[in-house]
Tab-separated table of C-alpha atoms and ligand atoms in Angstrom:
chain	number	residue	atom	x	y	z
A	940	MET	CA	0.000	0.000	0.000
A	941	LYS	CA	1.250	3.488	-0.845
A	942	THR	CA	1.089	6.470	1.472
A	943	LEU	CA	-2.133	8.438	1.480
A	944	LYS	CA	-2.841	11.976	2.587
A	945	ILE	CA	-5.766	11.784	4.992
A	946	SER	CA	-5.821	15.441	6.145
A	947	ASP	CA	-3.877	18.651	5.576
A	948	GLN	CA	-1.095	17.535	7.889
A	949	VAL	CA	-1.440	13.769	8.181
A	950	ASN	CA	-0.347	10.976	5.863
A	951	TYR	CA	-1.179	7.307	6.336
A	952	ILE	CA	2.060	5.288	6.286
A	953	GLY	CA	0.820	1.908	7.565
A	954	VAL	CA	1.155	-1.587	6.128
A	955	ASN	CA	-1.024	-4.639	5.485
A	956	ASP	CA	-0.328	-8.160	6.727
A	957	ARG	CA	-2.028	-10.946	4.795
A	958	THR	CA	0.400	-13.731	5.727
A	959	THR	CA	0.146	-14.001	9.507
A	960	THR	CA	-2.483	-16.642	10.213
A	961	LYS	CA	-2.945	-16.038	13.936
A	962	PHE	CA	-2.711	-12.601	15.531
A	963	GLU	CA	-0.863	-12.855	18.869
A	964	SER	CA	-0.441	-16.529	17.864
A	965	LEU	CA	-4.014	-16.935	19.097
A	966	TRP	CA	-6.661	-15.310	16.933
A	967	PRO	CA	-7.256	-16.304	13.288
A	968	ILE	CA	-7.202	-13.387	10.863
A	969	PRO	CA	-8.654	-14.725	7.609
A	970	LEU	CA	-9.075	-11.152	6.322
A	971	GLY	CA	-5.552	-10.140	7.366
A	972	VAL	CA	-4.760	-7.138	9.530
A	973	SER	CA	-3.267	-3.691	9.045
A	974	TYR	CA	-0.641	-2.083	11.266
A	975	ASN	CA	-1.528	1.565	10.941
A	976	SER	CA	1.056	4.283	11.226
A	977	TYR	CA	0.714	7.989	10.507
A	978	LEU	CA	3.101	10.803	9.678
A	979	ILE	CA	2.212	14.311	10.813
A	980	THR	CA	4.142	17.124	9.178
A	981	GLY	CA	3.939	20.433	10.987
A	982	SER	CA	5.605	23.628	9.789
A	983	GLU	CA	8.594	22.994	12.080
A	984	LYS	CA	8.627	19.358	13.145
A	985	SER	CA	7.294	16.016	11.999
A	986	ALA	CA	6.034	13.095	14.052
A	987	ILE	CA	5.360	9.469	13.269
A	988	ILE	CA	2.443	8.121	15.282
A	989	ASP	CA	2.736	4.398	16.043
A	990	GLY	CA	5.054	1.924	14.416
A	991	VAL	CA	4.576	-1.366	12.594
A	992	GLU	CA	5.372	-5.041	13.143
A	993	VAL	CA	9.056	-5.823	12.631
A	994	SER	CA	8.814	-7.700	9.333
A	995	HIS	CA	7.221	-4.630	7.728
A	996	ALA	CA	9.841	-2.135	8.928
A	997	LEU	CA	11.378	-1.426	5.537
A	998	LYS	CA	8.019	-0.675	3.962
A	999	GLN	CA	7.288	1.902	6.645
A	1000	ILE	CA	10.705	3.504	6.167
A	1001	ASP	CA	10.065	3.723	2.406
A	1002	HIS	CA	6.750	5.429	3.124
A	1003	ILE	CA	8.455	7.981	5.371
A	1004	LYS	CA	11.129	8.734	2.754
A	1005	ASP	CA	8.456	9.087	0.044
A	1006	ILE	CA	6.938	11.940	2.028
A	1007	LEU	CA	9.904	13.586	3.747
A	1008	GLY	CA	12.588	13.042	1.106
A	1009	ASP	CA	15.943	13.832	2.724
A	1010	ARG	CA	14.386	15.300	5.879
A	1011	HIS	CA	14.419	13.109	8.945
A	1012	PRO	CA	11.316	12.647	11.057
A	1013	ASP	CA	11.713	14.393	14.417
A	1014	TYR	CA	9.522	12.279	16.693
A	1015	LEU	CA	8.212	8.747	16.963
A	1016	VAL	CA	5.183	8.722	19.258
A	1017	ILE	CA	4.473	5.289	20.715
A	1018	ASN	CA	0.854	5.141	21.805
A	1019	HIS	CA	1.090	1.417	22.489
A	1020	MET	CA	4.116	-0.781	23.029
A	1021	GLU	CA	2.771	-4.187	21.979
A	1022	PRO	CA	5.247	-5.444	19.371
A	1023	ASP	CA	2.727	-5.359	16.507
A	1024	HIS	CA	3.270	-1.579	16.766
A	1025	SER	CA	6.746	-1.316	18.225
A	1026	GLY	CA	8.638	-4.258	16.691
A	1027	ALA	CA	10.282	-2.018	14.096
A	1028	ILE	CA	11.602	0.580	16.569
A	1029	SER	CA	15.239	-0.542	16.450
A	1030	ILE	CA	15.271	-0.580	12.651
A	1031	LEU	CA	13.586	2.818	12.515
A	1032	ARG	CA	16.205	4.174	14.923
A	1033	GLN	CA	18.979	2.834	12.696
A	1034	ALA	CA	17.398	4.528	9.657
A	1035	PHE	CA	16.782	7.805	11.510
A	1036	PRO	CA	19.288	7.964	14.409
A	1037	GLU	CA	18.210	11.439	15.494
A	1038	ILE	CA	14.566	10.588	15.968
A	1039	THR	CA	13.220	11.283	19.476
A	1040	ILE	CA	11.035	8.538	20.879
A	1041	VAL	CA	7.996	9.893	22.698
A	1042	GLY	CA	6.048	7.895	25.260
A	1043	ASN	CA	5.078	7.850	28.896
A	1044	THR	CA	7.453	6.427	31.519
A	1045	GLN	CA	5.948	2.941	31.292
A	1046	THR	CA	6.324	2.982	27.506
A	1047	LEU	CA	9.950	4.022	27.711
A	1048	ASN	CA	10.698	1.302	30.291
A	1049	MET	CA	9.147	-1.300	28.014
A	1050	ILE	CA	11.085	-0.033	24.986
A	1051	GLU	CA	14.297	-0.542	26.916
A	1052	GLY	CA	13.181	-3.945	28.198
A	1053	PHE	CA	11.998	-5.264	24.838
A	1054	TYR	CA	14.554	-3.719	22.493
A	1055	GLY	CA	17.340	-2.219	24.593
A	1056	VAL	CA	16.501	1.160	23.041
A	1057	THR	CA	17.455	4.085	25.295
A	1058	GLY	CA	18.543	7.690	24.915
A	1059	ASN	CA	16.958	10.523	22.971
A	1060	THR	CA	13.550	9.874	24.457
A	1061	LEU	CA	10.876	12.261	25.645
A	1062	ALA	CA	8.647	11.191	28.537
A	1063	VAL	CA	5.186	12.722	28.471
A	1064	LYS	CA	2.450	12.831	31.083
A	1065	ASP	CA	-1.296	12.920	30.869
A	1066	GLY	CA	-2.385	16.224	29.329
A	1067	ASP	CA	1.068	17.230	28.044
A	1068	SER	CA	1.339	18.919	24.648
A	1069	LEU	CA	3.980	18.747	21.950
A	1070	PRO	CA	4.027	21.571	19.356
A	1071	LEU	CA	5.031	20.699	15.782
A	1072	GLY	CA	4.689	24.226	14.377
A	1073	ASP	CA	1.938	26.726	13.588
A	1074	GLY	CA	-1.492	25.131	13.781
A	1075	CYS	CA	-0.131	21.720	14.636
A	1076	SER	CA	0.150	20.469	18.190
A	1077	LEU	CA	-0.241	17.100	19.824
A	1078	LYS	CA	-1.887	16.461	23.167
A	1079	PHE	CA	-1.443	13.195	25.040
A	1080	PHE	CA	-4.051	11.305	27.031
A	1081	LEU	CA	-3.032	8.328	29.140
A	1082	THR	CA	-5.585	5.547	28.701
A	1083	PRO	CA	-4.187	2.602	30.658
A	1084	MET	CA	-5.327	-0.951	29.863
A	1085	VAL	CA	-6.772	-0.106	26.466
A	1086	HIS	CA	-5.026	-2.492	25.876
A	1087	TRP	CA	-1.779	-2.546	27.968
A	1088	PRO	CA	-0.925	-0.461	31.043
A	1089	GLU	CA	1.215	2.014	29.096
A	1090	THR	CA	-1.448	2.719	26.468
A	1091	MET	CA	-2.070	6.347	25.580
A	1092	MET	CA	-3.780	8.296	22.837
A	1093	THR	CA	-2.566	11.327	20.904
A	1094	TYR	CA	-4.845	14.137	19.750
A	1095	LEU	CA	-3.988	16.483	16.904
A	1096	GLU	CA	-5.901	19.410	18.318
A	1097	GLU	CA	-6.196	21.705	15.318
A	1098	GLU	CA	-7.540	18.974	13.005
A	1099	GLY	CA	-9.634	17.088	15.570
A	1100	ILE	CA	-7.858	13.800	14.856
A	1101	LEU	CA	-7.524	11.214	17.606
A	1102	PHE	CA	-4.786	8.616	17.225
A	1103	SER	CA	-6.353	6.023	19.455
A	1104	GLY	CA	-3.974	3.059	19.552
A	1105	ASP	CA	-5.814	-0.274	19.580
A	1106	ALA	CA	-9.092	1.395	20.547
A	1107	PHE	CA	-11.648	1.430	17.709
A	1108	GLY	CA	-9.428	-0.982	15.779
A	1109	CYS	CA	-10.401	-4.181	14.029
A	1110	PHE	CA	-9.013	-7.144	12.156
A	1111	GLY	CA	-9.025	-6.964	8.369
A	1112	ALA	CA	-6.335	-5.618	6.052
A	1113	LEU	CA	-7.102	-2.433	4.130
A	1114	ASN	CA	-8.120	-3.113	0.555
A	1115	GLY	CA	-6.972	-0.033	-1.327
A	1116	ALA	CA	-8.874	2.653	0.568
A	1117	VAL	CA	-7.930	3.795	4.076
A	1118	ILE	CA	-10.806	6.076	5.145
A	1119	ASP	CA	-14.242	4.582	5.825
A	1120	SER	CA	-15.990	7.071	3.521
A	1121	ASP	CA	-13.967	5.728	0.582
A	1122	MET	CA	-15.032	2.095	1.057
A	1123	ASN	CA	-17.884	-0.155	2.087
A	1124	ALA	CA	-16.786	-0.511	5.700
A	1125	ASP	CA	-19.532	-2.989	6.685
A	1126	ARG	CA	-17.139	-5.927	6.529
A	1127	TYR	CA	-15.000	-4.439	9.317
A	1128	PHE	CA	-17.695	-4.231	12.000
A	1129	PRO	CA	-17.909	-7.991	12.792
A	1130	GLU	CA	-14.116	-7.984	12.908
A	1131	MET	CA	-14.192	-5.031	15.304
A	1132	ILE	CA	-16.449	-6.977	17.660
A	1133	ARG	CA	-14.180	-10.034	17.414
A	1134	TYR	CA	-11.067	-7.894	17.930
A	1135	TYR	CA	-12.547	-6.016	20.869
A	1136	SER	CA	-14.060	-9.015	22.643
A	1137	CYS	CA	-10.987	-11.236	22.327
A	1138	ILE	CA	-8.219	-8.718	22.890
A	1139	VAL	CA	-9.573	-5.781	24.877
A	1140	GLY	CA	-12.725	-7.445	26.258
A	1141	LYS	CA	-11.323	-8.046	29.742
A	1142	TYR	CA	-10.740	-4.333	30.251
A	1143	GLY	CA	-14.254	-2.913	29.855
A	1144	ALA	CA	-14.009	-0.688	32.945
A	1145	PHE	CA	-10.790	0.881	31.636
A	1146	VAL	CA	-12.359	1.469	28.214
A	1147	GLN	CA	-15.264	3.213	29.924
A	1148	ARG	CA	-12.806	5.437	31.821
A	1149	ALA	CA	-11.031	6.308	28.580
A	1150	LEU	CA	-14.302	7.105	26.796
A	1151	LYS	CA	-15.272	9.477	29.603
A	1152	LYS	CA	-11.872	11.148	29.531
A	1153	LEU	CA	-12.139	11.723	25.771
A	1154	SER	CA	-15.810	12.669	25.717
A	1155	SER	CA	-15.222	16.425	25.513
A	1156	LEU	CA	-12.924	16.193	22.486
A	1157	ASN	CA	-14.134	17.256	19.101
A	1158	ILE	CA	-13.286	14.142	17.104
A	1159	GLY	CA	-13.469	14.482	13.342
A	1160	MET	CA	-11.375	11.427	12.610
A	1161	LEU	CA	-10.396	8.313	14.552
A	1162	CYS	CA	-7.039	6.894	13.574
A	1163	SER	CA	-6.646	3.500	15.192
A	1164	THR	CA	-3.685	1.172	14.884
A	1165	HIS	CA	-5.765	-1.451	13.030
A	1166	GLY	CA	-8.378	-1.198	10.293
A	1167	PRO	CA	-9.965	1.790	8.595
A	1168	VAL	CA	-9.594	5.423	9.568
A	1169	TRP	CA	-13.041	6.365	10.822
A	1170	LYS	CA	-14.326	9.689	9.508
A	1171	GLU	CA	-17.915	9.148	8.402
A	1172	GLN	CA	-18.829	6.585	11.062
A	1173	THR	CA	-16.991	7.860	14.145
A	1174	ALA	CA	-20.238	8.038	16.137
A	1175	GLU	CA	-21.167	4.428	15.285
A	1176	VAL	CA	-17.719	3.164	16.197
A	1177	ILE	CA	-17.610	5.035	19.520
A	1178	SER	CA	-21.127	3.836	20.334
A	1179	LEU	CA	-20.155	0.236	19.563
A	1180	TYR	CA	-17.140	0.490	21.865
A	1181	ASP	CA	-19.297	2.042	24.551
A	1182	LYS	CA	-21.808	-0.837	24.410
A	1183	LEU	CA	-19.185	-3.555	24.248
A	1184	SER	CA	-17.228	-2.136	27.172
A	1185	ARG	CA	-20.422	-1.955	29.247
A	1186	TYR	CA	-20.939	-5.649	28.364
A	1187	GLU	CA	-24.290	-4.699	26.857
A	1188	PRO	CA	-25.559	-7.258	24.355
A	1189	LEU	CA	-25.838	-5.858	20.853
A	1190	ASP	CA	-28.980	-7.829	19.997
A	1191	ASN	CA	-31.500	-10.352	21.293
A	1192	GLY	CA	-29.888	-13.325	19.624
A	1193	VAL	CA	-28.569	-16.481	21.251
A	1194	THR	CA	-25.147	-18.103	21.167
A	1195	ILE	CA	-25.206	-21.864	21.665
A	1196	VAL	CA	-21.867	-23.457	22.548
A	1197	TYR	CA	-21.782	-27.200	22.811
A	1198	GLY	CA	-19.397	-30.105	23.007
A	1199	SER	CA	-20.457	-33.576	21.948
A	1200	MET	CA	-18.470	-36.783	21.533
A	1201	TYR	CA	-21.185	-38.983	20.038
A	1202	GLY	CA	-23.969	-36.593	19.100
A	1203	ASN	CA	-26.117	-36.868	22.238
A	1204	THR	CA	-25.386	-33.443	23.701
A	1205	GLU	CA	-25.584	-32.072	20.179
A	1206	SER	CA	-29.182	-33.337	19.917
A	1207	MET	CA	-30.025	-31.426	23.083
A	1208	ALA	CA	-28.452	-28.245	21.693
A	1209	GLU	CA	-30.330	-28.655	18.400
A	1210	ALA	CA	-33.672	-29.191	20.157
A	1211	THR	CA	-33.087	-25.999	22.167
A	1212	ALA	CA	-32.208	-24.057	19.012
A	1213	GLU	CA	-35.364	-25.303	17.263
A	1214	ALA	CA	-37.483	-24.033	20.131
A	1215	LEU	CA	-35.721	-20.675	20.129
A	1216	ALA	CA	-36.299	-20.315	16.399
A	1217	ALA	CA	-39.942	-21.391	16.742
A	1218	ALA	CA	-40.340	-18.717	19.415
A	1219	GLY	CA	-39.139	-16.064	16.979
A	1220	VAL	CA	-35.437	-15.696	17.848
A	1221	LYS	CA	-33.872	-14.950	14.471
A	1222	ASP	CA	-30.216	-14.621	15.303
A	1223	ILE	CA	-28.964	-17.955	16.646
A	1224	ALA	CA	-25.297	-18.956	16.393
A	1225	ILE	CA	-24.494	-22.597	17.148
A	1226	HIS	CA	-20.865	-23.438	17.771
A	1227	ASN	CA	-19.416	-26.905	18.215
A	1228	ALA	CA	-16.622	-25.956	20.613
A	1229	SER	CA	-14.394	-28.746	19.291
A	1230	PHE	CA	-14.351	-27.170	15.843
A	1231	THR	CA	-15.183	-23.455	16.019
A	1232	ASP	CA	-12.277	-21.194	16.846
A	1233	LEU	CA	-12.673	-19.713	20.307
A	1234	SER	CA	-12.575	-16.151	18.974
A	1235	TYR	CA	-15.900	-16.582	17.140
A	1236	ILE	CA	-17.525	-18.018	20.277
A	1237	ILE	CA	-16.287	-15.090	22.384
A	1238	SER	CA	-17.394	-12.587	19.763
A	1239	ASP	CA	-20.901	-14.048	19.479
A	1240	ALA	CA	-21.271	-14.281	23.260
A	1241	PHE	CA	-20.439	-10.554	23.504
A	1242	THR	CA	-22.993	-9.853	20.747
A	1243	HIS	CA	-26.015	-11.850	21.886
A	1244	LYS	CA	-28.171	-11.525	24.955
A	1245	GLY	CA	-28.831	-15.256	25.304
A	1246	LEU	CA	-26.328	-18.028	25.896
A	1247	VAL	CA	-26.744	-21.801	25.959
A	1248	ILE	CA	-23.901	-23.994	27.167
A	1249	ALA	CA	-24.129	-27.727	26.565
A	1250	ALA	CA	-21.506	-30.327	27.399
A	1251	PRO	CA	-20.948	-33.901	28.466
A	1252	THR	CA	-19.010	-34.966	31.511
A	1253	TYR	CA	-15.440	-35.912	30.646
A	1254	SER	CA	-12.846	-37.424	33.027
A	1255	ASP	CA	-15.053	-36.519	35.961
A	1256	GLY	CA	-15.150	-32.887	34.851
A	1257	LEU	CA	-16.339	-30.691	32.005
A	1258	PHE	CA	-15.684	-31.573	28.356
A	1259	PRO	CA	-12.403	-29.660	27.708
A	1260	PRO	CA	-13.320	-27.481	24.678
A	1261	VAL	CA	-16.442	-26.205	26.443
A	1262	LYS	CA	-14.420	-25.674	29.626
A	1263	ALA	CA	-12.001	-23.521	27.620
A	1264	ALA	CA	-14.864	-21.495	26.152
A	1265	LEU	CA	-16.433	-20.895	29.562
A	1266	GLU	CA	-13.107	-19.853	31.032
A	1267	ALA	CA	-12.515	-17.445	28.144
A	1268	LEU	CA	-15.864	-15.759	28.827
A	1269	ALA	CA	-15.196	-15.643	32.582
A	1270	VAL	CA	-11.726	-14.128	32.088
A	1271	ARG	CA	-13.311	-11.331	30.066
A	1272	GLY	CA	-15.884	-10.692	32.764
A	1273	LEU	CA	-18.842	-11.230	30.439
A	1274	LYS	CA	-22.044	-10.542	32.383
A	1275	ASP	CA	-25.685	-9.639	31.979
A	1276	ARG	CA	-26.533	-12.607	29.799
A	1277	SER	CA	-29.397	-15.069	30.224
A	1278	VAL	CA	-27.863	-18.535	30.263
A	1279	ALA	CA	-29.305	-22.018	29.920
A	1280	ILE	CA	-27.298	-25.143	30.751
A	1281	LEU	CA	-27.564	-28.610	29.235
A	1282	GLY	CA	-25.422	-31.551	30.257
A	1283	SER	CA	-25.033	-35.247	29.633
A	1284	HIS	CA	-23.178	-38.121	31.235
A	1285	THR	CA	-22.977	-41.874	31.238
A	1286	TRP	CA	-22.139	-42.854	34.810
A	1287	ALA	CA	-21.133	-39.700	36.737
A	1288	GLN	CA	-22.818	-36.325	36.407
A	1289	GLN	CA	-20.205	-33.569	36.670
A	1290	ALA	CA	-20.605	-31.301	33.636
A	1291	VAL	CA	-23.719	-29.500	34.816
A	1292	LYS	CA	-22.284	-29.004	38.298
A	1293	VAL	CA	-19.084	-27.467	36.929
A	1294	MET	CA	-20.930	-25.253	34.446
A	1295	GLY	CA	-23.335	-24.072	37.141
A	1296	ARG	CA	-20.489	-23.225	39.490
A	1297	GLN	CA	-18.535	-21.333	36.838
A	1298	LEU	CA	-21.530	-19.380	35.624
A	1299	GLU	CA	-22.571	-18.515	39.154
A	1300	GLU	CA	-19.166	-16.907	39.669
A	1301	THR	CA	-19.672	-14.721	36.589
A	1302	GLY	CA	-22.941	-13.375	37.993
A	1303	MET	CA	-24.902	-14.314	34.866
A	1304	THR	CA	-28.580	-15.188	35.201
A	1305	LEU	CA	-29.343	-18.898	34.952
A	1306	VAL	CA	-32.577	-19.635	33.127
A	1307	GLY	CA	-34.652	-22.470	34.601
A	1308	ASP	CA	-33.081	-25.665	35.876
A	1309	PRO	CA	-30.252	-27.295	33.963
A	1310	ILE	CA	-31.347	-30.197	31.770
A	1311	VAL	CA	-29.429	-33.386	32.490
A	1312	SER	CA	-29.385	-36.413	30.247
A	1313	ARG	CA	-28.058	-39.827	31.323
A	1314	HIS	CA	-26.951	-41.869	28.321
A	1315	ALA	CA	-28.734	-40.788	25.123
A	1316	PRO	CA	-31.462	-38.133	25.500
A	1317	GLY	CA	-34.941	-39.613	25.097
A	1318	ALA	CA	-38.001	-37.787	23.845
A	1319	ASP	CA	-38.723	-36.502	27.342
A	1320	ILE	CA	-35.263	-34.893	27.682
A	1321	LEU	CA	-35.474	-33.339	24.232
A	1322	GLU	CA	-38.862	-31.923	25.142
A	1323	GLN	CA	-37.348	-30.435	28.301
A	1324	CYS	CA	-34.658	-28.813	26.123
A	1325	ARG	CA	-37.366	-27.337	23.883
A	1326	SER	CA	-39.197	-26.047	26.898
A	1327	LEU	CA	-36.019	-24.423	28.256
A	1328	GLY	CA	-35.354	-22.888	24.838
A	1329	HIS	CA	-38.867	-21.447	24.833
A	1330	THR	CA	-38.391	-19.998	28.338
A	1331	LEU	CA	-35.070	-18.446	27.316
A	1332	ALA	CA	-36.727	-16.860	24.268
A	1333	THR	CA	-39.288	-15.123	26.485
A	1334	LEU	CA	-36.459	-13.453	28.455
A	1335	LEU	CA	-34.654	-11.912	25.481
B	1923	LIG	FE1	-2.417	-3.872	18.232
B	1923	LIG	FE2	-2.401	-4.325	21.681
B	1923	LIG	O1	-1.712	-4.296	19.912
């Protein structure tokens, strides 16, 4: 991707990654991902905002030279130290030895710890400003835990542009256009929910704090580290982040997560889904936890108001893939969902007990009594599942 002027003083100098299969070695990215970086050129100084992942360092340097020619950039502002944005720091420093690295004290400690980079740094505090010339000044806002403790955001005051780090970012490489108004950005919203819920989802309270802190800013453009630059749909994106970080469901759908070795628990999950559909629930996502990647389960659970967990007992405990899914939701503090539980066993009933205990700890509302099947579910058990599905539908 070439550089692109996105405002009077800002150029996009980011890169696309369509070869990494798992972001953070955890989350599949079938649509790729972008590592966004920006170059601000004021009348006196220039500043790069955010870096790129190490294997893309040379592309970013080419972008900078395309714009600045023989001039060196003056500052590199690190809003977020995770290596998808900082991995290229050492190479950038070699290319531009005089560049001053700007971050808060935690950022600068991490830069030294990760890369051994020290010297010629500028530590900034919450509310500090950095002038780049007439009509061009940066203001820094510390926004810890969105997504790491050192995270901050940078605001170009005169143009109303917020460089927001991971916040408002999403999976999905950029396909030619950079700004939302120049593309059909619909495809990025599901990937924003999946990105948020998997990566930032645990830190809802911190996101809320950041949103409050930024609420008085006049934001004309949101420049995240991943995905499109938001110009036309800033309100929608901020509203989505607000809802997700409050753990508010986005719709009245239901996520069904099940594990099944021989199809018996699956029959119970299917019977429940049929009843939900018959009761008018239109958005039902069924995931076999042994096959669906965890990220899609987490994302759907954040989206929907209803949740059904179904699993057999395994080794006197809970079937492992479902256990992993439940733990992932608990780690992220998901709450305010209506949850139904289905379990099966052959000689020792443990699954339902474990699921009940785990869900109780999350503070979610259990709907009705758990349905338990010994051996294969008969017609009576399947009817109980349908009845539970119908009850759940009335609560959505
Ligand atoms: Fe895009 Fe938290 O790194």
